[in-house]
Coordinates of C-alpha atoms in Angstrom, one line a residue:
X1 CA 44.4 24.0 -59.6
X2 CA 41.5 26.4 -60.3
X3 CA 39.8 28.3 -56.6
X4 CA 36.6 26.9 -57.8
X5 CA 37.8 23.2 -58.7
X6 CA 39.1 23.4 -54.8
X7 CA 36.0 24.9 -53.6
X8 CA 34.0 21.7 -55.0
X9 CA 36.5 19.1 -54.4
X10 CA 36.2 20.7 -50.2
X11 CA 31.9 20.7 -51.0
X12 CA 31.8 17.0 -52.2
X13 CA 34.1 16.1 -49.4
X14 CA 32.1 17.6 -46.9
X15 CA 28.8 15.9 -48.4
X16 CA 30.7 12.5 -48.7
X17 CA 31.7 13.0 -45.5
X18 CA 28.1 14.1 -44.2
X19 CA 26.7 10.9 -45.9
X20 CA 28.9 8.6 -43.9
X21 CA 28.1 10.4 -40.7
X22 CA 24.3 9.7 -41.6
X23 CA 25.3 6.4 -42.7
X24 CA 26.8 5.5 -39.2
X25 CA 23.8 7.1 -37.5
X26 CA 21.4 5.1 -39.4
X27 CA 23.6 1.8 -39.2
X28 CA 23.8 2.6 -35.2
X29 CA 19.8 3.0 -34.9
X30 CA 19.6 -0.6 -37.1
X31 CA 21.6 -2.6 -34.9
X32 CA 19.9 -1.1 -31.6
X33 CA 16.5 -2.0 -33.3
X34 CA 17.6 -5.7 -33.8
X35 CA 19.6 -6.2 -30.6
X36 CA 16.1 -5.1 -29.2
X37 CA 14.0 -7.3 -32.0
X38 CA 16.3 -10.0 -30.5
X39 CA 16.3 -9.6 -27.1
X40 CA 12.7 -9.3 -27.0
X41 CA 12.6 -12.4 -29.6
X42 CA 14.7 -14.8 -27.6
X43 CA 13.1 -13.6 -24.5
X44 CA 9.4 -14.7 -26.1
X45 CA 10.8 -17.8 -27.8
X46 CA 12.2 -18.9 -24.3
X47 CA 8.8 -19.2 -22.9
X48 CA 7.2 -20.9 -25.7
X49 CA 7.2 -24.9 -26.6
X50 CA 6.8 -26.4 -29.8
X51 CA 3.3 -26.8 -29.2
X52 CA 3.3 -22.8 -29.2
X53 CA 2.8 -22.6 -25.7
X54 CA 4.7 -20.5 -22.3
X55 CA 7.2 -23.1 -21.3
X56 CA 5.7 -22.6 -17.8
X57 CA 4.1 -24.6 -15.2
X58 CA 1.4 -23.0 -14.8
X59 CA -1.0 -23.6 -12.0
X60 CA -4.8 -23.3 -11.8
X61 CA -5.2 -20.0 -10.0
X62 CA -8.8 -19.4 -8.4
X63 CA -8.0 -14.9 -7.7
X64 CA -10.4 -14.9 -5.1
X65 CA -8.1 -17.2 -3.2
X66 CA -5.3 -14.9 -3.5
X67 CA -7.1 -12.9 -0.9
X68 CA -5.7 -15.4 1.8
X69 CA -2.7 -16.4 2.7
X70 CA 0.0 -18.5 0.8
X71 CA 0.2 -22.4 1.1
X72 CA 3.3 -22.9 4.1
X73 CA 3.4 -26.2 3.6
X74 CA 4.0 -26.8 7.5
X75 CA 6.4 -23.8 7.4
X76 CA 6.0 -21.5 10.6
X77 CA 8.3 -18.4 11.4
X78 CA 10.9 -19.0 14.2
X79 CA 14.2 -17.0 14.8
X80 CA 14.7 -18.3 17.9
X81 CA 18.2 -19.8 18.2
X82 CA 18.5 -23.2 17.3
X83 CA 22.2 -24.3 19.0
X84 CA 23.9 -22.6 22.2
X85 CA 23.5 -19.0 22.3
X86 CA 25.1 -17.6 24.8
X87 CA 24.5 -13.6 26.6
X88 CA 26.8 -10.9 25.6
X89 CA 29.5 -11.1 28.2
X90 CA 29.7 -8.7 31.0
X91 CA 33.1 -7.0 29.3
X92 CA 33.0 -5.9 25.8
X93 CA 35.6 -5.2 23.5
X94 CA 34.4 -1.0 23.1
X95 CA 31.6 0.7 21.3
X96 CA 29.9 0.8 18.2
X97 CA 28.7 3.6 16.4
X98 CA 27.5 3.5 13.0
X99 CA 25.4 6.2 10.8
X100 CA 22.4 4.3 8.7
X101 CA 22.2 6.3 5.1
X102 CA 19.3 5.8 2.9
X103 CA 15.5 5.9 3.1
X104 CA 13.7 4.3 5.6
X105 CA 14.2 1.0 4.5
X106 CA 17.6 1.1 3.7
X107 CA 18.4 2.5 7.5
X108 CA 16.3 -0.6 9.0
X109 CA 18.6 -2.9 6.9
X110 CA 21.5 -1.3 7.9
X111 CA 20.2 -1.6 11.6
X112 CA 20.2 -4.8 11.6
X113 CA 23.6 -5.0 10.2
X114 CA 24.8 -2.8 12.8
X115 CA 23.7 -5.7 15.5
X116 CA 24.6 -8.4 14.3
X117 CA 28.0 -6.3 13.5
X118 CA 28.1 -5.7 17.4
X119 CA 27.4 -9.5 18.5
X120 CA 30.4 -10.3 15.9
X121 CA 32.6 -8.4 17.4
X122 CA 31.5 -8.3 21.4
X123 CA 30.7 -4.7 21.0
X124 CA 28.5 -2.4 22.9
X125 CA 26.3 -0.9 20.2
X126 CA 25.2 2.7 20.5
X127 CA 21.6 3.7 19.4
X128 CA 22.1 4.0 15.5
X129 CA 21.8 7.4 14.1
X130 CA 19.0 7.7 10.9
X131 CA 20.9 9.8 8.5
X132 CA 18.6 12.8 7.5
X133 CA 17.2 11.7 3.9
X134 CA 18.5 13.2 0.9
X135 CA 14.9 13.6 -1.0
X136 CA 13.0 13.8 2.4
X137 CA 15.8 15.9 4.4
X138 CA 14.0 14.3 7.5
X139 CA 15.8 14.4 10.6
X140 CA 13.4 12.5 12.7
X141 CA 16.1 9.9 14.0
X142 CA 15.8 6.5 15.8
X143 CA 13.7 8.0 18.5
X144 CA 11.3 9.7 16.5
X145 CA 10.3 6.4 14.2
X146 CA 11.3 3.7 16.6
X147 CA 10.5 2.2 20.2
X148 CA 13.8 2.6 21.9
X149 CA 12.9 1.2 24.8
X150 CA 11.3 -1.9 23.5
X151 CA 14.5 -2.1 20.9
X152 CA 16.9 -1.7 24.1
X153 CA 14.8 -4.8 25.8
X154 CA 13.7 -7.2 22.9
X155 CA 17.6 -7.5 22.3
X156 CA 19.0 -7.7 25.9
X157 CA 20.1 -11.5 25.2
X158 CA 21.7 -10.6 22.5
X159 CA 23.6 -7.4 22.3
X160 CA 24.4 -4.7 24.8
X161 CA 22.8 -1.0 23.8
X162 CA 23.2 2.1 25.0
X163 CA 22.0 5.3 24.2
X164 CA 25.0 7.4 23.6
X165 CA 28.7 7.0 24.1
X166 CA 29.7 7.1 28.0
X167 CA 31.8 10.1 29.3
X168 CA 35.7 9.6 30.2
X169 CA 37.5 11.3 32.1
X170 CA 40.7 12.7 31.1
X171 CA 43.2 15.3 33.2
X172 CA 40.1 15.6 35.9
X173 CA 37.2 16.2 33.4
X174 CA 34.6 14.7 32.0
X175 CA 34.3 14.2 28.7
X176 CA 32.6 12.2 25.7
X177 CA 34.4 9.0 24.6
X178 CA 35.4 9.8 20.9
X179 CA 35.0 7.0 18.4
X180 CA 37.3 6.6 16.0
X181 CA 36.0 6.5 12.5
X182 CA 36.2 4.1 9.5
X183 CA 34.5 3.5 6.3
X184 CA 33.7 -0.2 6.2
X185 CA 34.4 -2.0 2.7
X186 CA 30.9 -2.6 1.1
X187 CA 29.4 -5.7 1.6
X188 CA 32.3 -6.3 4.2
X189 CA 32.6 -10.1 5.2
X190 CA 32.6 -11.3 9.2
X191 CA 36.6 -11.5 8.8
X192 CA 37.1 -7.5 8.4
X193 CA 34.9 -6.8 12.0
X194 CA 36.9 -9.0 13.6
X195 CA 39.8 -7.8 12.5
X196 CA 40.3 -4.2 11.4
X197 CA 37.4 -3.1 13.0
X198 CA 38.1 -5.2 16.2
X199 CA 41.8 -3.6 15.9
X200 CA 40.6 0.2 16.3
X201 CA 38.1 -0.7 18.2
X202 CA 40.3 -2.3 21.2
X203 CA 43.2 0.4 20.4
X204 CA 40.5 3.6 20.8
X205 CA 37.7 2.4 23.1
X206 CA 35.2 2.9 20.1
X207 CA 34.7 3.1 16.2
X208 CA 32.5 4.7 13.9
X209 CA 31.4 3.4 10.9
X210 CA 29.8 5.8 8.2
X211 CA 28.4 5.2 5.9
X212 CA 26.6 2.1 7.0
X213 CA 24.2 1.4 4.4
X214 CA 25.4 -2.4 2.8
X215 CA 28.4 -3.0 5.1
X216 CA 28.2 -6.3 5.9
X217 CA 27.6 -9.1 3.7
X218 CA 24.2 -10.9 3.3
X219 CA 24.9 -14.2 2.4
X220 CA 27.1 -15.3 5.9
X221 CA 27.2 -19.1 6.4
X222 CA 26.2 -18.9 10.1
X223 CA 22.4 -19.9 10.5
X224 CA 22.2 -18.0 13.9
X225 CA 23.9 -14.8 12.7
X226 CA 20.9 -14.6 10.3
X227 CA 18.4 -15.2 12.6
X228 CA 19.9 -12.7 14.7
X229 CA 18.8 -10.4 11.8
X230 CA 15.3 -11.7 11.9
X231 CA 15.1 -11.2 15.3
X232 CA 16.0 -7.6 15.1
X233 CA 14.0 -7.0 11.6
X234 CA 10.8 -8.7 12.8
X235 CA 10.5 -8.1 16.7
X236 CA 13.1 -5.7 18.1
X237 CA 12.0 -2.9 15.3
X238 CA 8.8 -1.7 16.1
X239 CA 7.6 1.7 15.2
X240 CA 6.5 4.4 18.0
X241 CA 2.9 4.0 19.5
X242 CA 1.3 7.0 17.4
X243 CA 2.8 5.4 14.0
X244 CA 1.5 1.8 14.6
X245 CA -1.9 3.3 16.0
X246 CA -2.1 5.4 12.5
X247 CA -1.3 2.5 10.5
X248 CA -3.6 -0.1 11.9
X249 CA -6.8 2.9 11.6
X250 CA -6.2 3.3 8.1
X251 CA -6.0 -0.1 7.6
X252 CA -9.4 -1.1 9.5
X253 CA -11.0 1.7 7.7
X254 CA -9.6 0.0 4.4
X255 CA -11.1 -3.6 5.7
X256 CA -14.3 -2.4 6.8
X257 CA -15.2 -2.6 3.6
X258 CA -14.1 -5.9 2.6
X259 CA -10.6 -7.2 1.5
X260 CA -8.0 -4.3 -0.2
X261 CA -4.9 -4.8 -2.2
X262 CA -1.8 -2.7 -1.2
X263 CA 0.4 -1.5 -4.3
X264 CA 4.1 0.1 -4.1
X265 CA 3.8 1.8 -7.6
X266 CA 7.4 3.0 -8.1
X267 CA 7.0 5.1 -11.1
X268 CA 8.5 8.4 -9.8
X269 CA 11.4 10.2 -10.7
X270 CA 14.4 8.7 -9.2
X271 CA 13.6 4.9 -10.0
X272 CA 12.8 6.5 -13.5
X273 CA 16.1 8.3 -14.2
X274 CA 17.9 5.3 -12.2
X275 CA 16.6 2.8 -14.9
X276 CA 17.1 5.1 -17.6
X277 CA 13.8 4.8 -18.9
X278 CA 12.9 8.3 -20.2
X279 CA 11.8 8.3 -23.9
X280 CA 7.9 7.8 -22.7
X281 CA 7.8 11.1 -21.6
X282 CA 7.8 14.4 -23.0
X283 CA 11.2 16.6 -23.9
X284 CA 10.5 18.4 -20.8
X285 CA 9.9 15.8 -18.7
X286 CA 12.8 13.9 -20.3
X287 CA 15.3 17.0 -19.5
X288 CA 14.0 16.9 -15.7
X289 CA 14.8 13.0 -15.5
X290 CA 18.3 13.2 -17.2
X291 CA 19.5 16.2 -15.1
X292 CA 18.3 14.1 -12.1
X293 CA 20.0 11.4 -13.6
X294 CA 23.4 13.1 -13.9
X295 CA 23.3 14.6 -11.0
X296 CA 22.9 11.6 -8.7
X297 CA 23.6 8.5 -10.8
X298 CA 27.1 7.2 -12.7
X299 CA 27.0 7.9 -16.5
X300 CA 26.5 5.3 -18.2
X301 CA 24.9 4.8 -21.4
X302 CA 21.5 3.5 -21.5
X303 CA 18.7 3.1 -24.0
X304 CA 15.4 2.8 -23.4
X305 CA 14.3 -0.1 -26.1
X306 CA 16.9 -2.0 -24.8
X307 CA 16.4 -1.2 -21.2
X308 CA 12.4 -2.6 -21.9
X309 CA 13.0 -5.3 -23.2
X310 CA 14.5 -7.0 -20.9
X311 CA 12.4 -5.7 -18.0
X312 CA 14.7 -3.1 -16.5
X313 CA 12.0 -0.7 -16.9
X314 CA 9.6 0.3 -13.7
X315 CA 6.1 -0.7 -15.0
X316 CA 4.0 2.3 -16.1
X317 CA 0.3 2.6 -13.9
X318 CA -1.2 0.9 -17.3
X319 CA 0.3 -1.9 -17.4
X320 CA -0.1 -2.9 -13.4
X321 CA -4.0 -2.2 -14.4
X322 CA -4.1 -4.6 -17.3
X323 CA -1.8 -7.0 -15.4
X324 CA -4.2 -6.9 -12.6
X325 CA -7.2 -7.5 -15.2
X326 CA -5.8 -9.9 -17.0
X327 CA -5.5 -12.2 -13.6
X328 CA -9.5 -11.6 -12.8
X329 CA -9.6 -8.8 -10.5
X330 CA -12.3 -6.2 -11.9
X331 CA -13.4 -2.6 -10.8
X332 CA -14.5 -3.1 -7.7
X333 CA -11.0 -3.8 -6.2
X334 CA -10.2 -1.8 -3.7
X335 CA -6.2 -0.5 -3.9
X336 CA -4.1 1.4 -1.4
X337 CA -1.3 3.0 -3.2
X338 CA 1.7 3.0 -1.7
X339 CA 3.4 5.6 -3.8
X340 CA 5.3 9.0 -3.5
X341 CA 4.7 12.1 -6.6
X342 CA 4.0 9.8 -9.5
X343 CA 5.9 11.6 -12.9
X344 CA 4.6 12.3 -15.8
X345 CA 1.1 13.5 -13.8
X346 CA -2.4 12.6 -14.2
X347 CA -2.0 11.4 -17.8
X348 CA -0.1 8.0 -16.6
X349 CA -2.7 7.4 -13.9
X350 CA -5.8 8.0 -16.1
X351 CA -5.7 4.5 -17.5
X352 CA -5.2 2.3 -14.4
X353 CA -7.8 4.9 -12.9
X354 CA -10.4 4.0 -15.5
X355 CA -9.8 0.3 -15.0
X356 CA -9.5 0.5 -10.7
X357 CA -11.4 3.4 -10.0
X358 CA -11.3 2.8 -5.9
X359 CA -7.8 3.7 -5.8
X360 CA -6.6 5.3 -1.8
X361 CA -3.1 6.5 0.0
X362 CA -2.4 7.7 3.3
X363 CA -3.9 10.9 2.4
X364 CA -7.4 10.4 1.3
X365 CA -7.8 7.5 4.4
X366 CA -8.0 8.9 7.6
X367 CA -8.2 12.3 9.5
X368 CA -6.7 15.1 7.6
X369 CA -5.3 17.1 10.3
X370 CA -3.6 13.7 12.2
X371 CA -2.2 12.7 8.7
X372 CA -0.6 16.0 7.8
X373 CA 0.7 15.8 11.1
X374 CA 2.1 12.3 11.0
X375 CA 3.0 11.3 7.3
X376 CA 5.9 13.7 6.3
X377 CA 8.9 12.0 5.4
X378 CA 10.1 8.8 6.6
X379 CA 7.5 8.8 9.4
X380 CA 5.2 8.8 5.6
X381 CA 7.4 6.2 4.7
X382 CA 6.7 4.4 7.6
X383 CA 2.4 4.5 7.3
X384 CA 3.3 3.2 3.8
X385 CA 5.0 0.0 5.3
X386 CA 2.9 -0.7 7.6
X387 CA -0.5 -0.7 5.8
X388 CA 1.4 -3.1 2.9
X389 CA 2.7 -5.1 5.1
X390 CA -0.7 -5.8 6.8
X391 CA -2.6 -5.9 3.4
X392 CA -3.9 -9.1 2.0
X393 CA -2.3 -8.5 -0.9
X394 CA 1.1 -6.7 -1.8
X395 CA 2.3 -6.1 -5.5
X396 CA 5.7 -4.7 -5.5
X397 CA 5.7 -2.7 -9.7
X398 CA 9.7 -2.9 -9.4
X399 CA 11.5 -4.8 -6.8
X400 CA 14.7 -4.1 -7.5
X401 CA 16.4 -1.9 -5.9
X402 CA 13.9 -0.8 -4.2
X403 CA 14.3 -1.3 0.2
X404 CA 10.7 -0.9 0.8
X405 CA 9.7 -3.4 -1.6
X406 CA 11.9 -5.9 -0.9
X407 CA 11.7 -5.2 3.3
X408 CA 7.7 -5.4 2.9
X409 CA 7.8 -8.9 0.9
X410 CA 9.9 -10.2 3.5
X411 CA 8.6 -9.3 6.2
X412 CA 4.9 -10.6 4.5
X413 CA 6.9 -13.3 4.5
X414 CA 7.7 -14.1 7.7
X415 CA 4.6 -12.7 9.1
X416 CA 2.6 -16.3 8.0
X417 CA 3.2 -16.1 4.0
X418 CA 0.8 -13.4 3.0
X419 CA 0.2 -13.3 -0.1
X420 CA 2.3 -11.2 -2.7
X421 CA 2.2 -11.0 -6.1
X422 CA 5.5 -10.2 -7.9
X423 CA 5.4 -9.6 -11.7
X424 CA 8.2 -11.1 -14.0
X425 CA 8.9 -7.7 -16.0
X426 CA 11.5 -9.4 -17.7
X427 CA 8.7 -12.4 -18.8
X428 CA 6.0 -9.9 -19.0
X429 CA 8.3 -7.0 -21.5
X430 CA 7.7 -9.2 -24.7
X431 CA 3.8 -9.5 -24.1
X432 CA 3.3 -5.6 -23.8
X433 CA 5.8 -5.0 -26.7
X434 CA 3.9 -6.9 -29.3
X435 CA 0.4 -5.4 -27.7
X436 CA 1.9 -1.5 -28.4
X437 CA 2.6 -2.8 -32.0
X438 CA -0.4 -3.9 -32.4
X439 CA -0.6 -7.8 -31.4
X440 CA -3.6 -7.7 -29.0
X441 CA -5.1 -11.3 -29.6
X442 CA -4.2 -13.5 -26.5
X443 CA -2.7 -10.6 -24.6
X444 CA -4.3 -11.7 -21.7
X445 CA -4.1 -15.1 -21.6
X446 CA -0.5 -14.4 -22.6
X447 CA -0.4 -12.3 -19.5
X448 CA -1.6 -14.8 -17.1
X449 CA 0.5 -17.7 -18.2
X450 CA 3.7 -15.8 -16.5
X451 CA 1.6 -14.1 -13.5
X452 CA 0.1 -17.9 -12.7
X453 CA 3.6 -19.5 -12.3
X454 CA 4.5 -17.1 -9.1
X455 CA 4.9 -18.2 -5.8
X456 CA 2.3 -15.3 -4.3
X457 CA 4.5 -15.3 -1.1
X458 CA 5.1 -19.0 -0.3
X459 CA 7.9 -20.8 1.6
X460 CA 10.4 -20.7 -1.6
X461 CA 14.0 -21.5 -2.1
X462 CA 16.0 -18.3 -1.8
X463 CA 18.1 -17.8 -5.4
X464 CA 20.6 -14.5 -6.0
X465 CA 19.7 -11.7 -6.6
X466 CA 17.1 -11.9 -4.0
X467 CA 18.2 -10.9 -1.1
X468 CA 17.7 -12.3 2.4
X469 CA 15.5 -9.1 3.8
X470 CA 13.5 -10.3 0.9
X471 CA 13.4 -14.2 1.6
X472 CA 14.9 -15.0 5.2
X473 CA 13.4 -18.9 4.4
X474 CA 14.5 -21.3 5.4
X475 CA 16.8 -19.9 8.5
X476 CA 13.9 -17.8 10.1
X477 CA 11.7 -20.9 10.0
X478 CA 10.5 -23.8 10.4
X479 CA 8.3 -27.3 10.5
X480 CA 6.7 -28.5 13.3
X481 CA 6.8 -31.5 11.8
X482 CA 10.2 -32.0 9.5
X483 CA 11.9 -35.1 8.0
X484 CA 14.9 -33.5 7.9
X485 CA 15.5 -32.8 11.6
X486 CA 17.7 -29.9 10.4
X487 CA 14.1 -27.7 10.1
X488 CA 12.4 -29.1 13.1
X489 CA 10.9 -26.3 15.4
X490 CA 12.8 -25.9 18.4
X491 CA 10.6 -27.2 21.6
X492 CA 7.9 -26.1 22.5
X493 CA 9.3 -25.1 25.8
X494 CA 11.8 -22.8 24.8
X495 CA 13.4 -22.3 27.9
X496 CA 14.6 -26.1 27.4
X497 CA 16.9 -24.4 24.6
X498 CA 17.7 -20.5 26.0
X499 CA 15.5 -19.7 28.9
X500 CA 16.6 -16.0 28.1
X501 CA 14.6 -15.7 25.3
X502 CA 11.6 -17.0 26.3
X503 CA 10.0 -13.7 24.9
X504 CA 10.8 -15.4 21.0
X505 CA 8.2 -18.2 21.5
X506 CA 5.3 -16.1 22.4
X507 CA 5.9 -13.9 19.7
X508 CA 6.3 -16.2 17.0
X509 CA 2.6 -18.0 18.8
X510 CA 1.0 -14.8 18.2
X511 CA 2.3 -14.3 14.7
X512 CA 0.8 -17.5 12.7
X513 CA -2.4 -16.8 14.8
X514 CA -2.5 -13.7 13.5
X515 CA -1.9 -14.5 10.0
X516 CA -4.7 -17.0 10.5
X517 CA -6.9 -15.0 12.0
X518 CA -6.3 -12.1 9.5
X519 CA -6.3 -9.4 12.2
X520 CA -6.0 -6.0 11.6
X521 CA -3.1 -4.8 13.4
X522 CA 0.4 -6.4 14.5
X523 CA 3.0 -5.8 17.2
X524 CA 6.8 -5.8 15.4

């Protein structure tokens, strides 16, 4: 065979074999584009009845009544103990030590864990150690965000804690007690404390469990375990003096002026590289959110079209603007972002400025020099918390996973149903879609049909995934007036049920008066 016969039989190979490679491309763009055109299709077409409208019950919302708290239907918070609750005995098994990982909201979850870990097993539990943050590299600790000593007390009834691990001594000196460490199972159930844990802990005088960030289960099928929780979420954790005092003069300075709204926007870099959501941004922007991403996620394969439409997808400042509009609040609505380095810059925040011009955060409130001193890292973090948590409005822009979100909406919660508004991205993904391509008429109304159908922080049935920090109803309430004697309020006299915790009923008295009342500050 003639050299140039060969050399064109190899150059139409290599076109042919080009052309299929193009043709697979293509063919793998199509199908994304219709798995997205259906995803987005099926998600629309699920909300719509044949007489063209949502498939939603949607209530009559007047937004100036969003300002106040949520209906409770009789609901009141309570996680007082409800059956015998006996006082740590006088001999425990050993001692607990466990290191919280995480942000700030992740350690107080794991706190709690770590108690009710320590009542499971008849442990004495040693102060938790706050892991120094990752992205804040803040080693503030326990004692730097929380009240030991009111920690320590509020819990007396309940748990034994101590500050640090006793000395021992061994060959005639004195030395620490050295806990023997173990890395809990995630989402370990009751069984595996009091067992394996229980087994070390009895056979070395004390364990330590790290990491401690989701080691013990949520969903446990012991009512007072999970009050035990609320106890320790809602009363026992309460931030240092200078932090609350901080927090409740931003938030009177905030008031002064009439009601504010309190937003977590979530649209920074990790959540952003987390959901794989990159294509909106620039190539150099994109190359900053998928190093991040390697770097700190699993691979996995995602793509953005898909990812959007089915609400996987943080919502951009934009769309919490026209969200917001679309339900009746206008330009005069005064905002406190909750928020750390937005990405992507001024451009994204341009919009939702031009819509909600008075927009504030902790560092455009109060005294300069008292905030640069005080809202670094978590202790930042823990401002942020605070101030949403007493807003009269909270609107979480991604819930999940997100700690602070989901903490603050429980605790709103508990603290007398405060209103929260929680958009449906997944609902809401279709309606902006068709708007970028074009489809603007009854954007709005469209809008409003999915944000009228929320709770806004009501007493409401608590359905996976949400988690109980986000929804601790109905075990950390109840009616003072219940048919089903199951949710009655314990007696008024609650020394009648446990005269040791006579401090719960005076706390939970001074809670629905202050969500009545609409004070400015609150003792947790």
């Amino acid at each position: 065979m003639r050299r140039g016969e060969v050399s064109g039989r190899r150059g139409a190979h290599r076109q042919l074999k080009q052309l299929s490679g193009g043709i697979r491309v293509f063919l793998g763009r199509l199908s994304v584009a219709v798995c997205v055109l259906l995803i987005c299709t099926i998600s629309l077409y699920s909300t719509i009845r044949s007489d063209g409208r949502p498939n939603r019950s949607v209530k009559q919302v007047n937004v100036d009544e969003l300002w106040e708290t949520a209906p409770n239907d009789g609901w009141r918070p309570s996680s007082a103990p409800r059956s015998k609750w006996p006082p740590p005995p006088n001999e425990s098994n050993g001692y607990l030590r466990v290191r919280c990982n995480g942000g700030l909201n992740q350690q107080r979850t794991a706190i709690c864990n770590a108690v009710l870990a320590a009542r499971i097993m008849n442990a004495t539990l040693v102060l938790p150690e706050l892991d120094a943050n990752s992205f804040w590299h803040d080693d503030s600790g326990f004692k730097g965000i929380y009240d030991v000593e009111h920690f320590i007390n509020s819990l007396r009834y309940d748990v034994k804690i101590v500050e640090s691990l006793p000395d021992i001594r061994v060959n005639g000196k004195a030395k620490k007690l050295k806990a023997f460490q173990l890395r809990p199972p995630r989402d370990a159930p009751v069984s595996w404390y009091t067992t394996a844990a229980l087994e070390k802990m009895k056979e070395h005088g004390a364990i330590y469990l790290t990491p401690f960030s989701h080691r013990l289960e949520e969903e446990i099928d012991n009512a007072e375990y999970q009050r035990l929780r609320c106890r320790v979420n809602y009363h026992a954790l309460q931030f240092k003096p200078h932090i609350m005092k901080l927090s409740n003069m931003i938030v009177n300075k905030l008031r002064a002026q009439g009601h504010f709204m309190a937003i977590h926007l979530r649209f920074e870099m990790d959540m952003l590289a987390f959901a794989g959501c990159v294509d909106i941004f620039n190539k150099k922007e994109q190359t900053i959110l998928k190093k991040y991403r390697k770097e700190n996620f699993a691979e996995k394969e995602l793509v953005y079209n898909e990812r959007r439409a089915i609400g996987k997808c943080p919502l951009t400042p934009e769309e919490v603007g026209l969200i917001l509009r679309a339900m009746g609040f206008d330009n005069s609505t005064r905002i406190y972002l909750a928020a750390g380095e937005l990405f992507g810059g001024e451009r994204f925040m341009k919009p939702f400025r031009t819509l909600f011009p008075h927009l504030e955060n902790h560092s455009t409130v109060g005294p300069a020099e008292e905030l640069a001193a005080n809202t670094r890292g978590l202790l930042g973090s823990a401002v942020d918390y605070m101030v949403c948590l007493l807003a009269d409005i909270f609107m979480p822009t991604y819930d999940g996973p997100s700690n602070f979100a989901n903490n603050v909406m429980g605790h709103r919660l508990y603290y007398g149903f405060r209103t929260t508004i929680q958009p449906d991205r997944k609902a809401l993904a279709p309606i902006f879609v068709a708007r970028e391509n074009g489809e603007t008429a009854g954007f709005e109304e469209a809008v409003r049909r999915v944000m009228y159908s929320l709770e806004f922080g009501g007493p409401h049935k608590r359905v996976r995934p949400e988690s109980f920090y986000t929804n601790s109803w109905p075990e950390c309430f109840c009616q003072m007036s219940a048919k089903n004697p199951a949710d009655q309020c314990p007696s008024e006299n609650i020394a009648d049920l446990n005269s040791r915790l006579q401090w719960e009923e005076t706390d939970d008295s001074e809670n629905v008066q202050n969500s009545s009342n609409r004070t400015e500050s609150i003792d947790i």
